[in-house]
């Protein structure tokens, strides 16, 4: 049974991304953006893109692997995978799916990708436009619960009330992301710093979320290439080894119409223990964290459920200086994250996690051996993954 693990068997060999744009502003078609990111990842790895024999994605990406393979000229398509459900919560699970294919010999070189061109297709943040309402929505829309912000705010408000968490904690998370974005020229919010007064004066979207607690909407594409660990040592970049990937949710997490038995949760209560068990580490070993901000409240609950501090310590721990790359207790979202770098449904967080291990981040943490990613708090299923240096193996 001990052999049933991904730990150390697969490595990220290449990372790539396009320019990130405000939603609807990409000059290229979504398919072309996906190809650009994949080609950039192949170049970063120092491999021929025609060697790619597998594709993995999530959040219902529209770019068909067979079409991508044809455009890239790949020699053979051996693996084609879509993480089902959870939207952005599938970001780390897609990496796990790709890694499982590589570790078991189903494929040898798998790319994980995500692409968005909202000018070409419907805008995600606008929500579905329908004439009729059925299912869960029939119990929510008549009461004004129509957007993700409205749905998730209720969970976060309950968590904050139960544990005495102040608004300052959410503000600290937002400020950390914007702080790091100022050092990152790729970030959409580069050159647009955030201070406490600006955060406090910003309009409410839905309490407890101010404007700056909410993720952006963007166009672009991102990609990671995974190969067997032994091959990664011979390639262009320093390998980032996958120590663990875990996805899922707790018992009856998907119960309809807010009947989840654990209400004030980001849905990592069972995922996090499985993650650490595979990685053979604890939260204390994590040097830098990229945590998906659909809303800052999801980050708050995710940090607690991944064991970085107990809920009652949130006000003391969540100070901006504790989250900065320069000397922080837990450097958080060091490229700017979904709030200030780009909302590529979280795949840009995986790229930043790898950059930190390589020593290539624009907000580099001094010494990184363990780099972690949390994907899609409050959706279901959710997922997390952990990358490590060679020293962790």
Short mmCIF file of C-alpha atoms in Angstrom, two decimals:
data_model
loop_
_atom_site.label_atom_id
_atom_site.label_comp_id
_atom_site.label_asym_id
_atom_site.label_seq_id
_atom_site.Cartn_x
_atom_site.Cartn_y
_atom_site.Cartn_z
CA UNK A 1 0.00 0.00 0.00
CA UNK A 2 2.90 2.37 0.67
CA UNK A 3 3.65 2.43 -3.07
CA UNK A 4 0.29 4.08 -3.76
CA UNK A 5 1.54 7.64 -3.74
CA UNK A 6 2.50 10.43 -6.13
CA UNK A 7 5.14 11.72 -3.74
CA UNK A 8 8.34 12.50 -5.62
CA UNK A 9 7.44 10.52 -8.73
CA UNK A 10 6.57 13.42 -11.02
CA UNK A 11 8.03 16.89 -11.54
CA UNK A 12 7.02 20.14 -13.21
CA UNK A 13 9.52 20.62 -16.02
CA UNK A 14 8.10 23.72 -17.69
CA UNK A 15 5.75 26.64 -17.01
CA UNK A 16 4.26 29.10 -19.48
CA UNK A 17 1.69 31.85 -19.69
CA UNK A 18 0.47 34.55 -22.03
CA UNK A 19 0.09 38.20 -21.23
CA UNK A 20 -2.82 38.60 -18.83
CA UNK A 21 -5.62 40.95 -19.87
CA UNK A 22 -8.73 42.47 -18.38
CA UNK A 23 -11.77 40.37 -19.31
CA UNK A 24 -12.77 40.74 -22.92
CA UNK A 25 -9.52 42.48 -23.91
CA UNK A 26 -7.39 39.60 -25.24
CA UNK A 27 -6.41 40.27 -28.88
CA UNK A 28 -6.31 36.55 -29.74
CA UNK A 29 -8.81 33.72 -29.77
CA UNK A 30 -8.99 31.48 -26.72
CA UNK A 31 -7.58 28.50 -28.63
CA UNK A 32 -4.57 30.54 -29.74
CA UNK A 33 -3.98 31.72 -26.18
CA UNK A 34 -3.94 28.09 -24.99
CA UNK A 35 -1.38 27.19 -27.66
CA UNK A 36 0.79 30.17 -26.77
CA UNK A 37 0.93 29.17 -23.11
CA UNK A 38 1.68 25.52 -23.93
CA UNK A 39 4.46 26.48 -26.35
CA UNK A 40 5.93 28.81 -23.74
CA UNK A 41 5.92 25.98 -21.19
CA UNK A 42 7.65 23.65 -23.65
CA UNK A 43 10.31 26.26 -24.38
CA UNK A 44 10.78 26.82 -20.66
CA UNK A 45 11.33 23.09 -20.17
CA UNK A 46 13.62 22.83 -23.16
CA UNK A 47 11.52 20.18 -24.89
CA UNK A 48 9.85 19.92 -28.27
CA UNK A 49 6.11 20.56 -27.90
CA UNK A 50 5.53 17.58 -30.18
CA UNK A 51 6.64 15.37 -27.27
CA UNK A 52 3.51 16.26 -25.30
CA UNK A 53 1.25 13.20 -25.21
CA UNK A 54 -1.34 14.22 -22.62
CA UNK A 55 -3.60 17.14 -21.72
CA UNK A 56 -5.39 17.89 -18.45
CA UNK A 57 -7.64 20.78 -17.51
CA UNK A 58 -10.56 21.81 -15.30
CA UNK A 59 -13.41 24.33 -15.01
CA UNK A 60 -14.83 23.05 -18.31
CA UNK A 61 -12.05 24.53 -20.44
CA UNK A 62 -13.31 24.81 -24.02
CA UNK A 63 -10.09 23.80 -25.81
CA UNK A 64 -10.31 20.20 -26.98
CA UNK A 65 -7.12 18.14 -26.48
CA UNK A 66 -7.38 16.47 -29.88
CA UNK A 67 -7.48 19.86 -31.57
CA UNK A 68 -4.60 21.13 -29.44
CA UNK A 69 -2.58 18.02 -30.27
CA UNK A 70 -3.18 18.54 -33.98
CA UNK A 71 -2.16 22.19 -33.83
CA UNK A 72 0.98 21.40 -31.85
CA UNK A 73 1.90 18.49 -34.10
CA UNK A 74 2.17 16.08 -31.20
CA UNK A 75 3.26 12.63 -32.28
CA UNK A 76 0.70 10.71 -30.24
CA UNK A 77 -2.20 11.56 -27.90
CA UNK A 78 -2.26 9.15 -24.97
CA UNK A 79 -4.14 11.02 -22.22
CA UNK A 80 -7.07 13.46 -22.28
CA UNK A 81 -8.58 14.52 -18.98
CA UNK A 82 -11.02 17.08 -17.55
CA UNK A 83 -11.46 17.50 -13.79
CA UNK A 84 -15.21 17.26 -13.24
CA UNK A 85 -16.97 19.86 -11.10
CA UNK A 86 -15.82 22.52 -8.71
CA UNK A 87 -14.79 25.19 -11.23
CA UNK A 88 -11.57 26.74 -9.95
CA UNK A 89 -11.51 24.17 -7.17
CA UNK A 90 -10.14 21.73 -9.74
CA UNK A 91 -6.84 23.56 -10.32
CA UNK A 92 -4.69 21.41 -8.06
CA UNK A 93 -6.73 18.29 -8.86
CA UNK A 94 -5.92 18.73 -12.56
CA UNK A 95 -2.23 18.69 -11.64
CA UNK A 96 -2.88 15.54 -9.62
CA UNK A 97 -4.69 13.91 -12.54
CA UNK A 98 -1.82 14.70 -14.90
CA UNK A 99 0.71 13.46 -12.37
CA UNK A 100 -1.21 10.21 -11.91
CA UNK A 101 -1.06 9.60 -15.66
CA UNK A 102 2.69 10.20 -15.74
CA UNK A 103 3.43 8.19 -12.59
CA UNK A 104 1.55 5.15 -13.86
CA UNK A 105 2.94 5.24 -17.39
CA UNK A 106 -0.30 6.17 -19.11
CA UNK A 107 1.54 9.16 -20.59
CA UNK A 108 5.07 10.54 -20.47
CA UNK A 109 4.66 14.29 -20.92
CA UNK A 110 1.38 15.89 -19.83
CA UNK A 111 0.44 19.56 -19.96
CA UNK A 112 -2.04 21.10 -17.52
CA UNK A 113 -3.62 24.21 -19.02
CA UNK A 114 -6.37 26.80 -18.66
CA UNK A 115 -7.37 29.45 -21.19
CA UNK A 116 -9.94 32.26 -21.15
CA UNK A 117 -11.09 34.79 -23.75
CA UNK A 118 -14.28 36.28 -22.40
CA UNK A 119 -14.68 38.68 -25.30
CA UNK A 120 -15.03 35.65 -27.55
CA UNK A 121 -17.35 33.78 -25.18
CA UNK A 122 -19.66 34.63 -22.30
CA UNK A 123 -18.33 36.57 -19.32
CA UNK A 124 -17.96 34.24 -16.31
CA UNK A 125 -18.70 36.84 -13.66
CA UNK A 126 -21.98 37.87 -15.20
CA UNK A 127 -23.62 34.56 -14.37
CA UNK A 128 -25.96 32.53 -16.58
CA UNK A 129 -28.78 34.39 -18.29
CA UNK A 130 -31.83 32.12 -18.23
CA UNK A 131 -35.61 32.52 -18.53
CA UNK A 132 -36.42 29.80 -16.02
CA UNK A 133 -35.01 28.76 -12.65
CA UNK A 134 -34.87 25.19 -11.40
CA UNK A 135 -32.93 22.99 -8.99
CA UNK A 136 -30.96 24.70 -6.22
CA UNK A 137 -31.46 28.11 -7.80
CA UNK A 138 -35.20 27.85 -7.28
CA UNK A 139 -34.55 27.96 -3.53
CA UNK A 140 -32.04 30.81 -3.75
CA UNK A 141 -32.85 33.31 -6.47
CA UNK A 142 -36.28 34.33 -5.06
CA UNK A 143 -34.46 35.42 -1.91
CA UNK A 144 -31.84 37.46 -3.76
CA UNK A 145 -29.03 34.91 -3.64
CA UNK A 146 -27.95 35.04 -7.26
CA UNK A 147 -24.16 35.47 -7.39
CA UNK A 148 -21.20 33.49 -5.99
CA UNK A 149 -20.41 36.45 -3.75
CA UNK A 150 -23.85 36.29 -2.18
CA UNK A 151 -23.67 32.53 -1.72
CA UNK A 152 -20.21 32.48 -0.16
CA UNK A 153 -20.67 35.60 1.97
CA UNK A 154 -23.13 33.71 4.15
CA UNK A 155 -20.57 31.01 4.94
CA UNK A 156 -17.86 33.56 5.68
CA UNK A 157 -20.12 35.72 7.86
CA UNK A 158 -21.03 32.67 9.92
CA UNK A 159 -17.35 31.74 10.30
CA UNK A 160 -16.36 35.28 11.28
CA UNK A 161 -19.22 35.56 13.78
CA UNK A 162 -18.55 32.18 15.36
CA UNK A 163 -14.85 32.92 15.81
CA UNK A 164 -14.79 36.67 16.41
CA UNK A 165 -12.82 37.38 13.22
CA UNK A 166 -12.58 41.07 12.33
CA UNK A 167 -12.73 42.71 8.90
CA UNK A 168 -9.05 43.58 9.32
CA UNK A 169 -8.17 39.94 8.68
CA UNK A 170 -9.77 40.01 5.23
CA UNK A 171 -8.12 43.35 4.51
CA UNK A 172 -4.69 41.90 5.32
CA UNK A 173 -5.18 39.12 2.76
CA UNK A 174 -6.14 41.63 0.06
CA UNK A 175 -3.26 43.94 0.92
CA UNK A 176 -0.72 41.11 0.70
CA UNK A 177 -1.83 40.24 -2.82
CA UNK A 178 -1.72 43.85 -3.98
CA UNK A 179 1.64 44.39 -2.27
CA UNK A 180 3.21 41.51 -4.18
CA UNK A 181 1.60 42.58 -7.46
CA UNK A 182 3.55 45.85 -7.34
CA UNK A 183 6.79 43.88 -7.81
CA UNK A 184 5.32 41.77 -10.62
CA UNK A 185 5.19 43.46 -14.05
CA UNK A 186 2.95 40.63 -15.35
CA UNK A 187 0.26 41.50 -12.81
CA UNK A 188 -2.86 43.23 -14.09
CA UNK A 189 -2.84 45.41 -10.94
CA UNK A 190 0.86 46.24 -11.19
CA UNK A 191 1.20 49.96 -10.58
CA UNK A 192 -2.08 50.14 -8.65
CA UNK A 193 -1.16 49.71 -4.95
CA UNK A 194 -3.73 49.22 -2.22
CA UNK A 195 -3.61 50.83 1.23
CA UNK A 196 -5.85 50.44 4.25
CA UNK A 197 -7.79 53.66 3.64
CA UNK A 198 -8.55 52.71 0.03
CA UNK A 199 -9.72 49.25 1.05
CA UNK A 200 -11.93 50.61 3.83
CA UNK A 201 -13.46 53.25 1.55
CA UNK A 202 -14.21 50.83 -1.29
CA UNK A 203 -17.82 49.87 -1.87
CA UNK A 204 -19.43 46.80 -0.40
CA UNK A 205 -20.14 44.05 -2.91
CA UNK A 206 -21.88 41.89 -0.32
CA UNK A 207 -20.87 42.00 3.33
CA UNK A 208 -18.20 41.06 4.40
CA UNK A 209 -16.69 41.52 0.93
CA UNK A 210 -15.51 44.94 -0.17
CA UNK A 211 -14.55 45.47 -3.81
CA UNK A 212 -10.94 44.47 -3.08
CA UNK A 213 -11.97 41.20 -1.45
CA UNK A 214 -13.22 39.90 -4.82
CA UNK A 215 -11.18 38.28 -7.58
CA UNK A 216 -10.69 39.96 -10.93
CA UNK A 217 -11.97 38.73 -14.30
CA UNK A 218 -9.29 38.19 -16.89
CA UNK A 219 -8.32 36.77 -20.27
CA UNK A 220 -5.19 34.79 -21.04
CA UNK A 221 -3.78 31.31 -20.62
CA UNK A 222 -1.38 29.36 -18.42
CA UNK A 223 0.24 25.92 -18.63
CA UNK A 224 2.50 23.50 -16.74
CA UNK A 225 4.30 20.47 -18.19
CA UNK A 226 4.76 17.38 -16.02
CA UNK A 227 7.23 14.57 -16.69
CA UNK A 228 8.63 11.62 -14.72
CA UNK A 229 10.92 12.77 -11.92
CA UNK A 230 13.96 11.00 -13.32
CA UNK A 231 13.59 12.73 -16.68
CA UNK A 232 13.14 16.20 -15.18
CA UNK A 233 16.72 16.16 -13.88
CA UNK A 234 18.02 16.21 -17.46
CA UNK A 235 15.91 19.12 -18.65
CA UNK A 236 16.48 22.85 -18.75
CA UNK A 237 14.96 23.97 -15.45
CA UNK A 238 15.40 23.02 -11.82
CA UNK A 239 12.71 20.36 -11.17
CA UNK A 240 9.77 21.08 -8.88
CA UNK A 241 8.67 17.71 -7.52
CA UNK A 242 5.05 17.00 -6.70
CA UNK A 243 4.90 15.88 -3.08
CA UNK A 244 1.13 15.53 -2.93
CA UNK A 245 -2.18 16.35 -4.56
CA UNK A 246 -5.59 15.87 -2.96
CA UNK A 247 -9.11 16.76 -3.98
CA UNK A 248 -12.67 16.19 -2.90
CA UNK A 249 -14.90 17.34 -0.06
CA UNK A 250 -16.48 16.16 3.18
CA UNK A 251 -19.64 14.08 3.73
CA UNK A 252 -22.71 15.64 2.06
CA UNK A 253 -20.75 18.74 1.10
CA UNK A 254 -22.85 19.04 -2.04
CA UNK A 255 -26.19 18.83 -0.22
CA UNK A 256 -28.49 21.23 -2.07
CA UNK A 257 -29.74 24.64 -1.02
CA UNK A 258 -27.26 25.34 1.76
CA UNK A 259 -27.94 22.12 3.67
CA UNK A 260 -24.25 21.24 4.02
CA UNK A 261 -23.87 19.76 7.54
CA UNK A 262 -20.65 21.80 8.00
CA UNK A 263 -21.76 25.26 6.91
CA UNK A 264 -19.00 27.72 7.78
CA UNK A 265 -16.25 25.94 5.85
CA UNK A 266 -14.04 26.25 2.79
CA UNK A 267 -14.56 22.46 2.27
CA UNK A 268 -10.98 21.34 3.00
CA UNK A 269 -11.68 19.55 6.29
CA UNK A 270 -11.01 16.11 4.77
CA UNK A 271 -8.83 17.19 1.85
CA UNK A 272 -6.08 18.81 3.94
CA UNK A 273 -5.33 15.72 6.09
CA UNK A 274 -5.10 13.56 2.95
CA UNK A 275 -2.75 16.11 1.38
CA UNK A 276 -0.34 16.22 4.31
CA UNK A 277 -0.46 12.45 4.70
CA UNK A 278 0.78 11.96 1.13
CA UNK A 279 3.36 14.75 1.32
CA UNK A 280 4.72 13.50 4.68
CA UNK A 281 4.87 17.05 6.02
CA UNK A 282 2.79 19.36 8.21
CA UNK A 283 1.67 22.96 7.79
CA UNK A 284 4.75 24.09 9.73
CA UNK A 285 6.96 22.83 6.89
CA UNK A 286 5.35 25.05 4.22
CA UNK A 287 7.64 27.90 3.19
CA UNK A 288 5.28 29.76 0.85
CA UNK A 289 1.59 29.46 0.01
CA UNK A 290 -0.53 30.39 -2.98
CA UNK A 291 -4.20 30.32 -1.94
CA UNK A 292 -7.00 30.85 -4.44
CA UNK A 293 -8.95 34.01 -3.70
CA UNK A 294 -12.37 33.84 -5.26
CA UNK A 295 -13.03 35.96 -2.16
CA UNK A 296 -10.72 36.70 0.76
CA UNK A 297 -13.09 34.93 3.15
CA UNK A 298 -12.36 31.65 1.44
CA UNK A 299 -8.65 32.20 2.05
CA UNK A 300 -9.35 32.86 5.72
CA UNK A 301 -11.17 29.56 6.19
CA UNK A 302 -8.69 27.65 4.00
CA UNK A 303 -5.74 28.75 6.12
CA UNK A 304 -7.49 27.50 9.23
CA UNK A 305 -8.53 24.20 7.66
CA UNK A 306 -5.01 23.57 6.36
CA UNK A 307 -3.67 24.03 9.88
CA UNK A 308 -1.71 27.26 9.57
CA UNK A 309 -3.40 28.71 12.66
CA UNK A 310 -6.55 28.00 14.71
CA UNK A 311 -9.66 30.06 13.99
CA UNK A 312 -9.38 31.97 17.25
CA UNK A 313 -5.89 33.17 16.28
CA UNK A 314 -6.95 34.61 12.90
CA UNK A 315 -6.96 38.25 14.03
CA UNK A 316 -3.44 37.99 15.44
CA UNK A 317 -1.99 36.01 12.54
CA UNK A 318 -3.59 37.81 9.62
CA UNK A 319 -1.54 40.99 9.60
CA UNK A 320 -0.07 42.21 6.28
CA UNK A 321 3.51 41.92 7.52
CA UNK A 322 2.98 38.22 8.34
CA UNK A 323 1.93 37.53 4.74
CA UNK A 324 4.70 39.36 2.87
CA UNK A 325 7.47 37.50 1.05
CA UNK A 326 10.04 39.59 2.85
CA UNK A 327 10.18 38.12 6.35
CA UNK A 328 6.54 37.05 6.70
CA UNK A 329 5.51 34.09 8.84
CA UNK A 330 3.52 32.69 5.91
CA UNK A 331 4.28 34.39 2.58
CA UNK A 332 0.97 34.42 0.71
CA UNK A 333 0.07 34.91 -2.97
CA UNK A 334 3.48 36.24 -3.88
CA UNK A 335 2.66 37.06 -7.52
CA UNK A 336 -0.49 38.96 -6.64
CA UNK A 337 -2.87 36.02 -6.79
CA UNK A 338 -6.37 36.08 -8.21
CA UNK A 339 -6.96 39.49 -6.67
CA UNK A 340 -4.10 41.38 -8.28
CA UNK A 341 -2.04 39.29 -10.72
CA UNK A 342 -4.67 37.49 -12.78
CA UNK A 343 -7.74 35.34 -12.34
CA UNK A 344 -6.77 32.47 -14.64
CA UNK A 345 -9.06 30.30 -12.53
CA UNK A 346 -6.09 29.74 -10.26
CA UNK A 347 -3.61 28.06 -12.61
CA UNK A 348 -1.34 31.10 -12.32
CA UNK A 349 -0.99 30.14 -8.64
CA UNK A 350 0.55 26.79 -9.64
CA UNK A 351 3.05 28.65 -11.83
CA UNK A 352 4.02 30.97 -8.98
CA UNK A 353 4.48 28.00 -6.65
CA UNK A 354 6.99 26.55 -9.10
CA UNK A 355 8.74 29.90 -9.54
CA UNK A 356 9.26 30.11 -5.80
CA UNK A 357 11.02 26.73 -5.77
CA UNK A 358 13.19 27.81 -8.70
CA UNK A 359 14.08 31.13 -7.07
CA UNK A 360 12.48 33.04 -9.96
CA UNK A 361 9.62 34.89 -8.27
CA UNK A 362 9.36 38.68 -8.40
CA UNK A 363 8.69 38.49 -4.63
CA UNK A 364 11.07 35.68 -3.84
CA UNK A 365 11.01 34.09 -0.39
CA UNK A 366 14.55 33.67 0.98
CA UNK A 367 14.64 29.87 1.23
CA UNK A 368 11.96 27.66 -0.30
CA UNK A 369 11.86 23.88 -0.17
CA UNK A 370 8.10 23.40 0.21
CA UNK A 371 5.68 25.40 -1.94
CA UNK A 372 1.94 24.82 -1.61
CA UNK A 373 -1.21 25.70 -3.59
CA UNK A 374 -4.85 25.75 -2.43
CA UNK A 375 -7.52 25.77 -5.16
CA UNK A 376 -11.10 27.09 -5.10
CA UNK A 377 -12.26 27.49 -1.48
CA UNK A 378 -15.98 27.04 -0.81
CA UNK A 379 -16.81 25.23 -4.07
CA UNK A 380 -17.04 21.44 -4.27
CA UNK A 381 -14.92 19.54 -4.99
CA UNK A 382 -11.86 21.53 -3.93
CA UNK A 383 -8.20 20.56 -4.18
CA UNK A 384 -4.68 21.35 -2.97
CA UNK A 385 -1.17 20.33 -3.97
CA UNK A 386 2.35 20.62 -2.61
CA UNK A 387 5.57 20.96 -4.58
CA UNK A 388 9.02 20.36 -3.12
CA UNK A 389 12.68 20.76 -3.93
CA UNK A 390 15.04 17.82 -4.35
CA UNK A 391 15.98 18.24 -0.70
CA UNK A 392 12.48 17.17 0.34
CA UNK A 393 12.62 13.79 -1.38
#
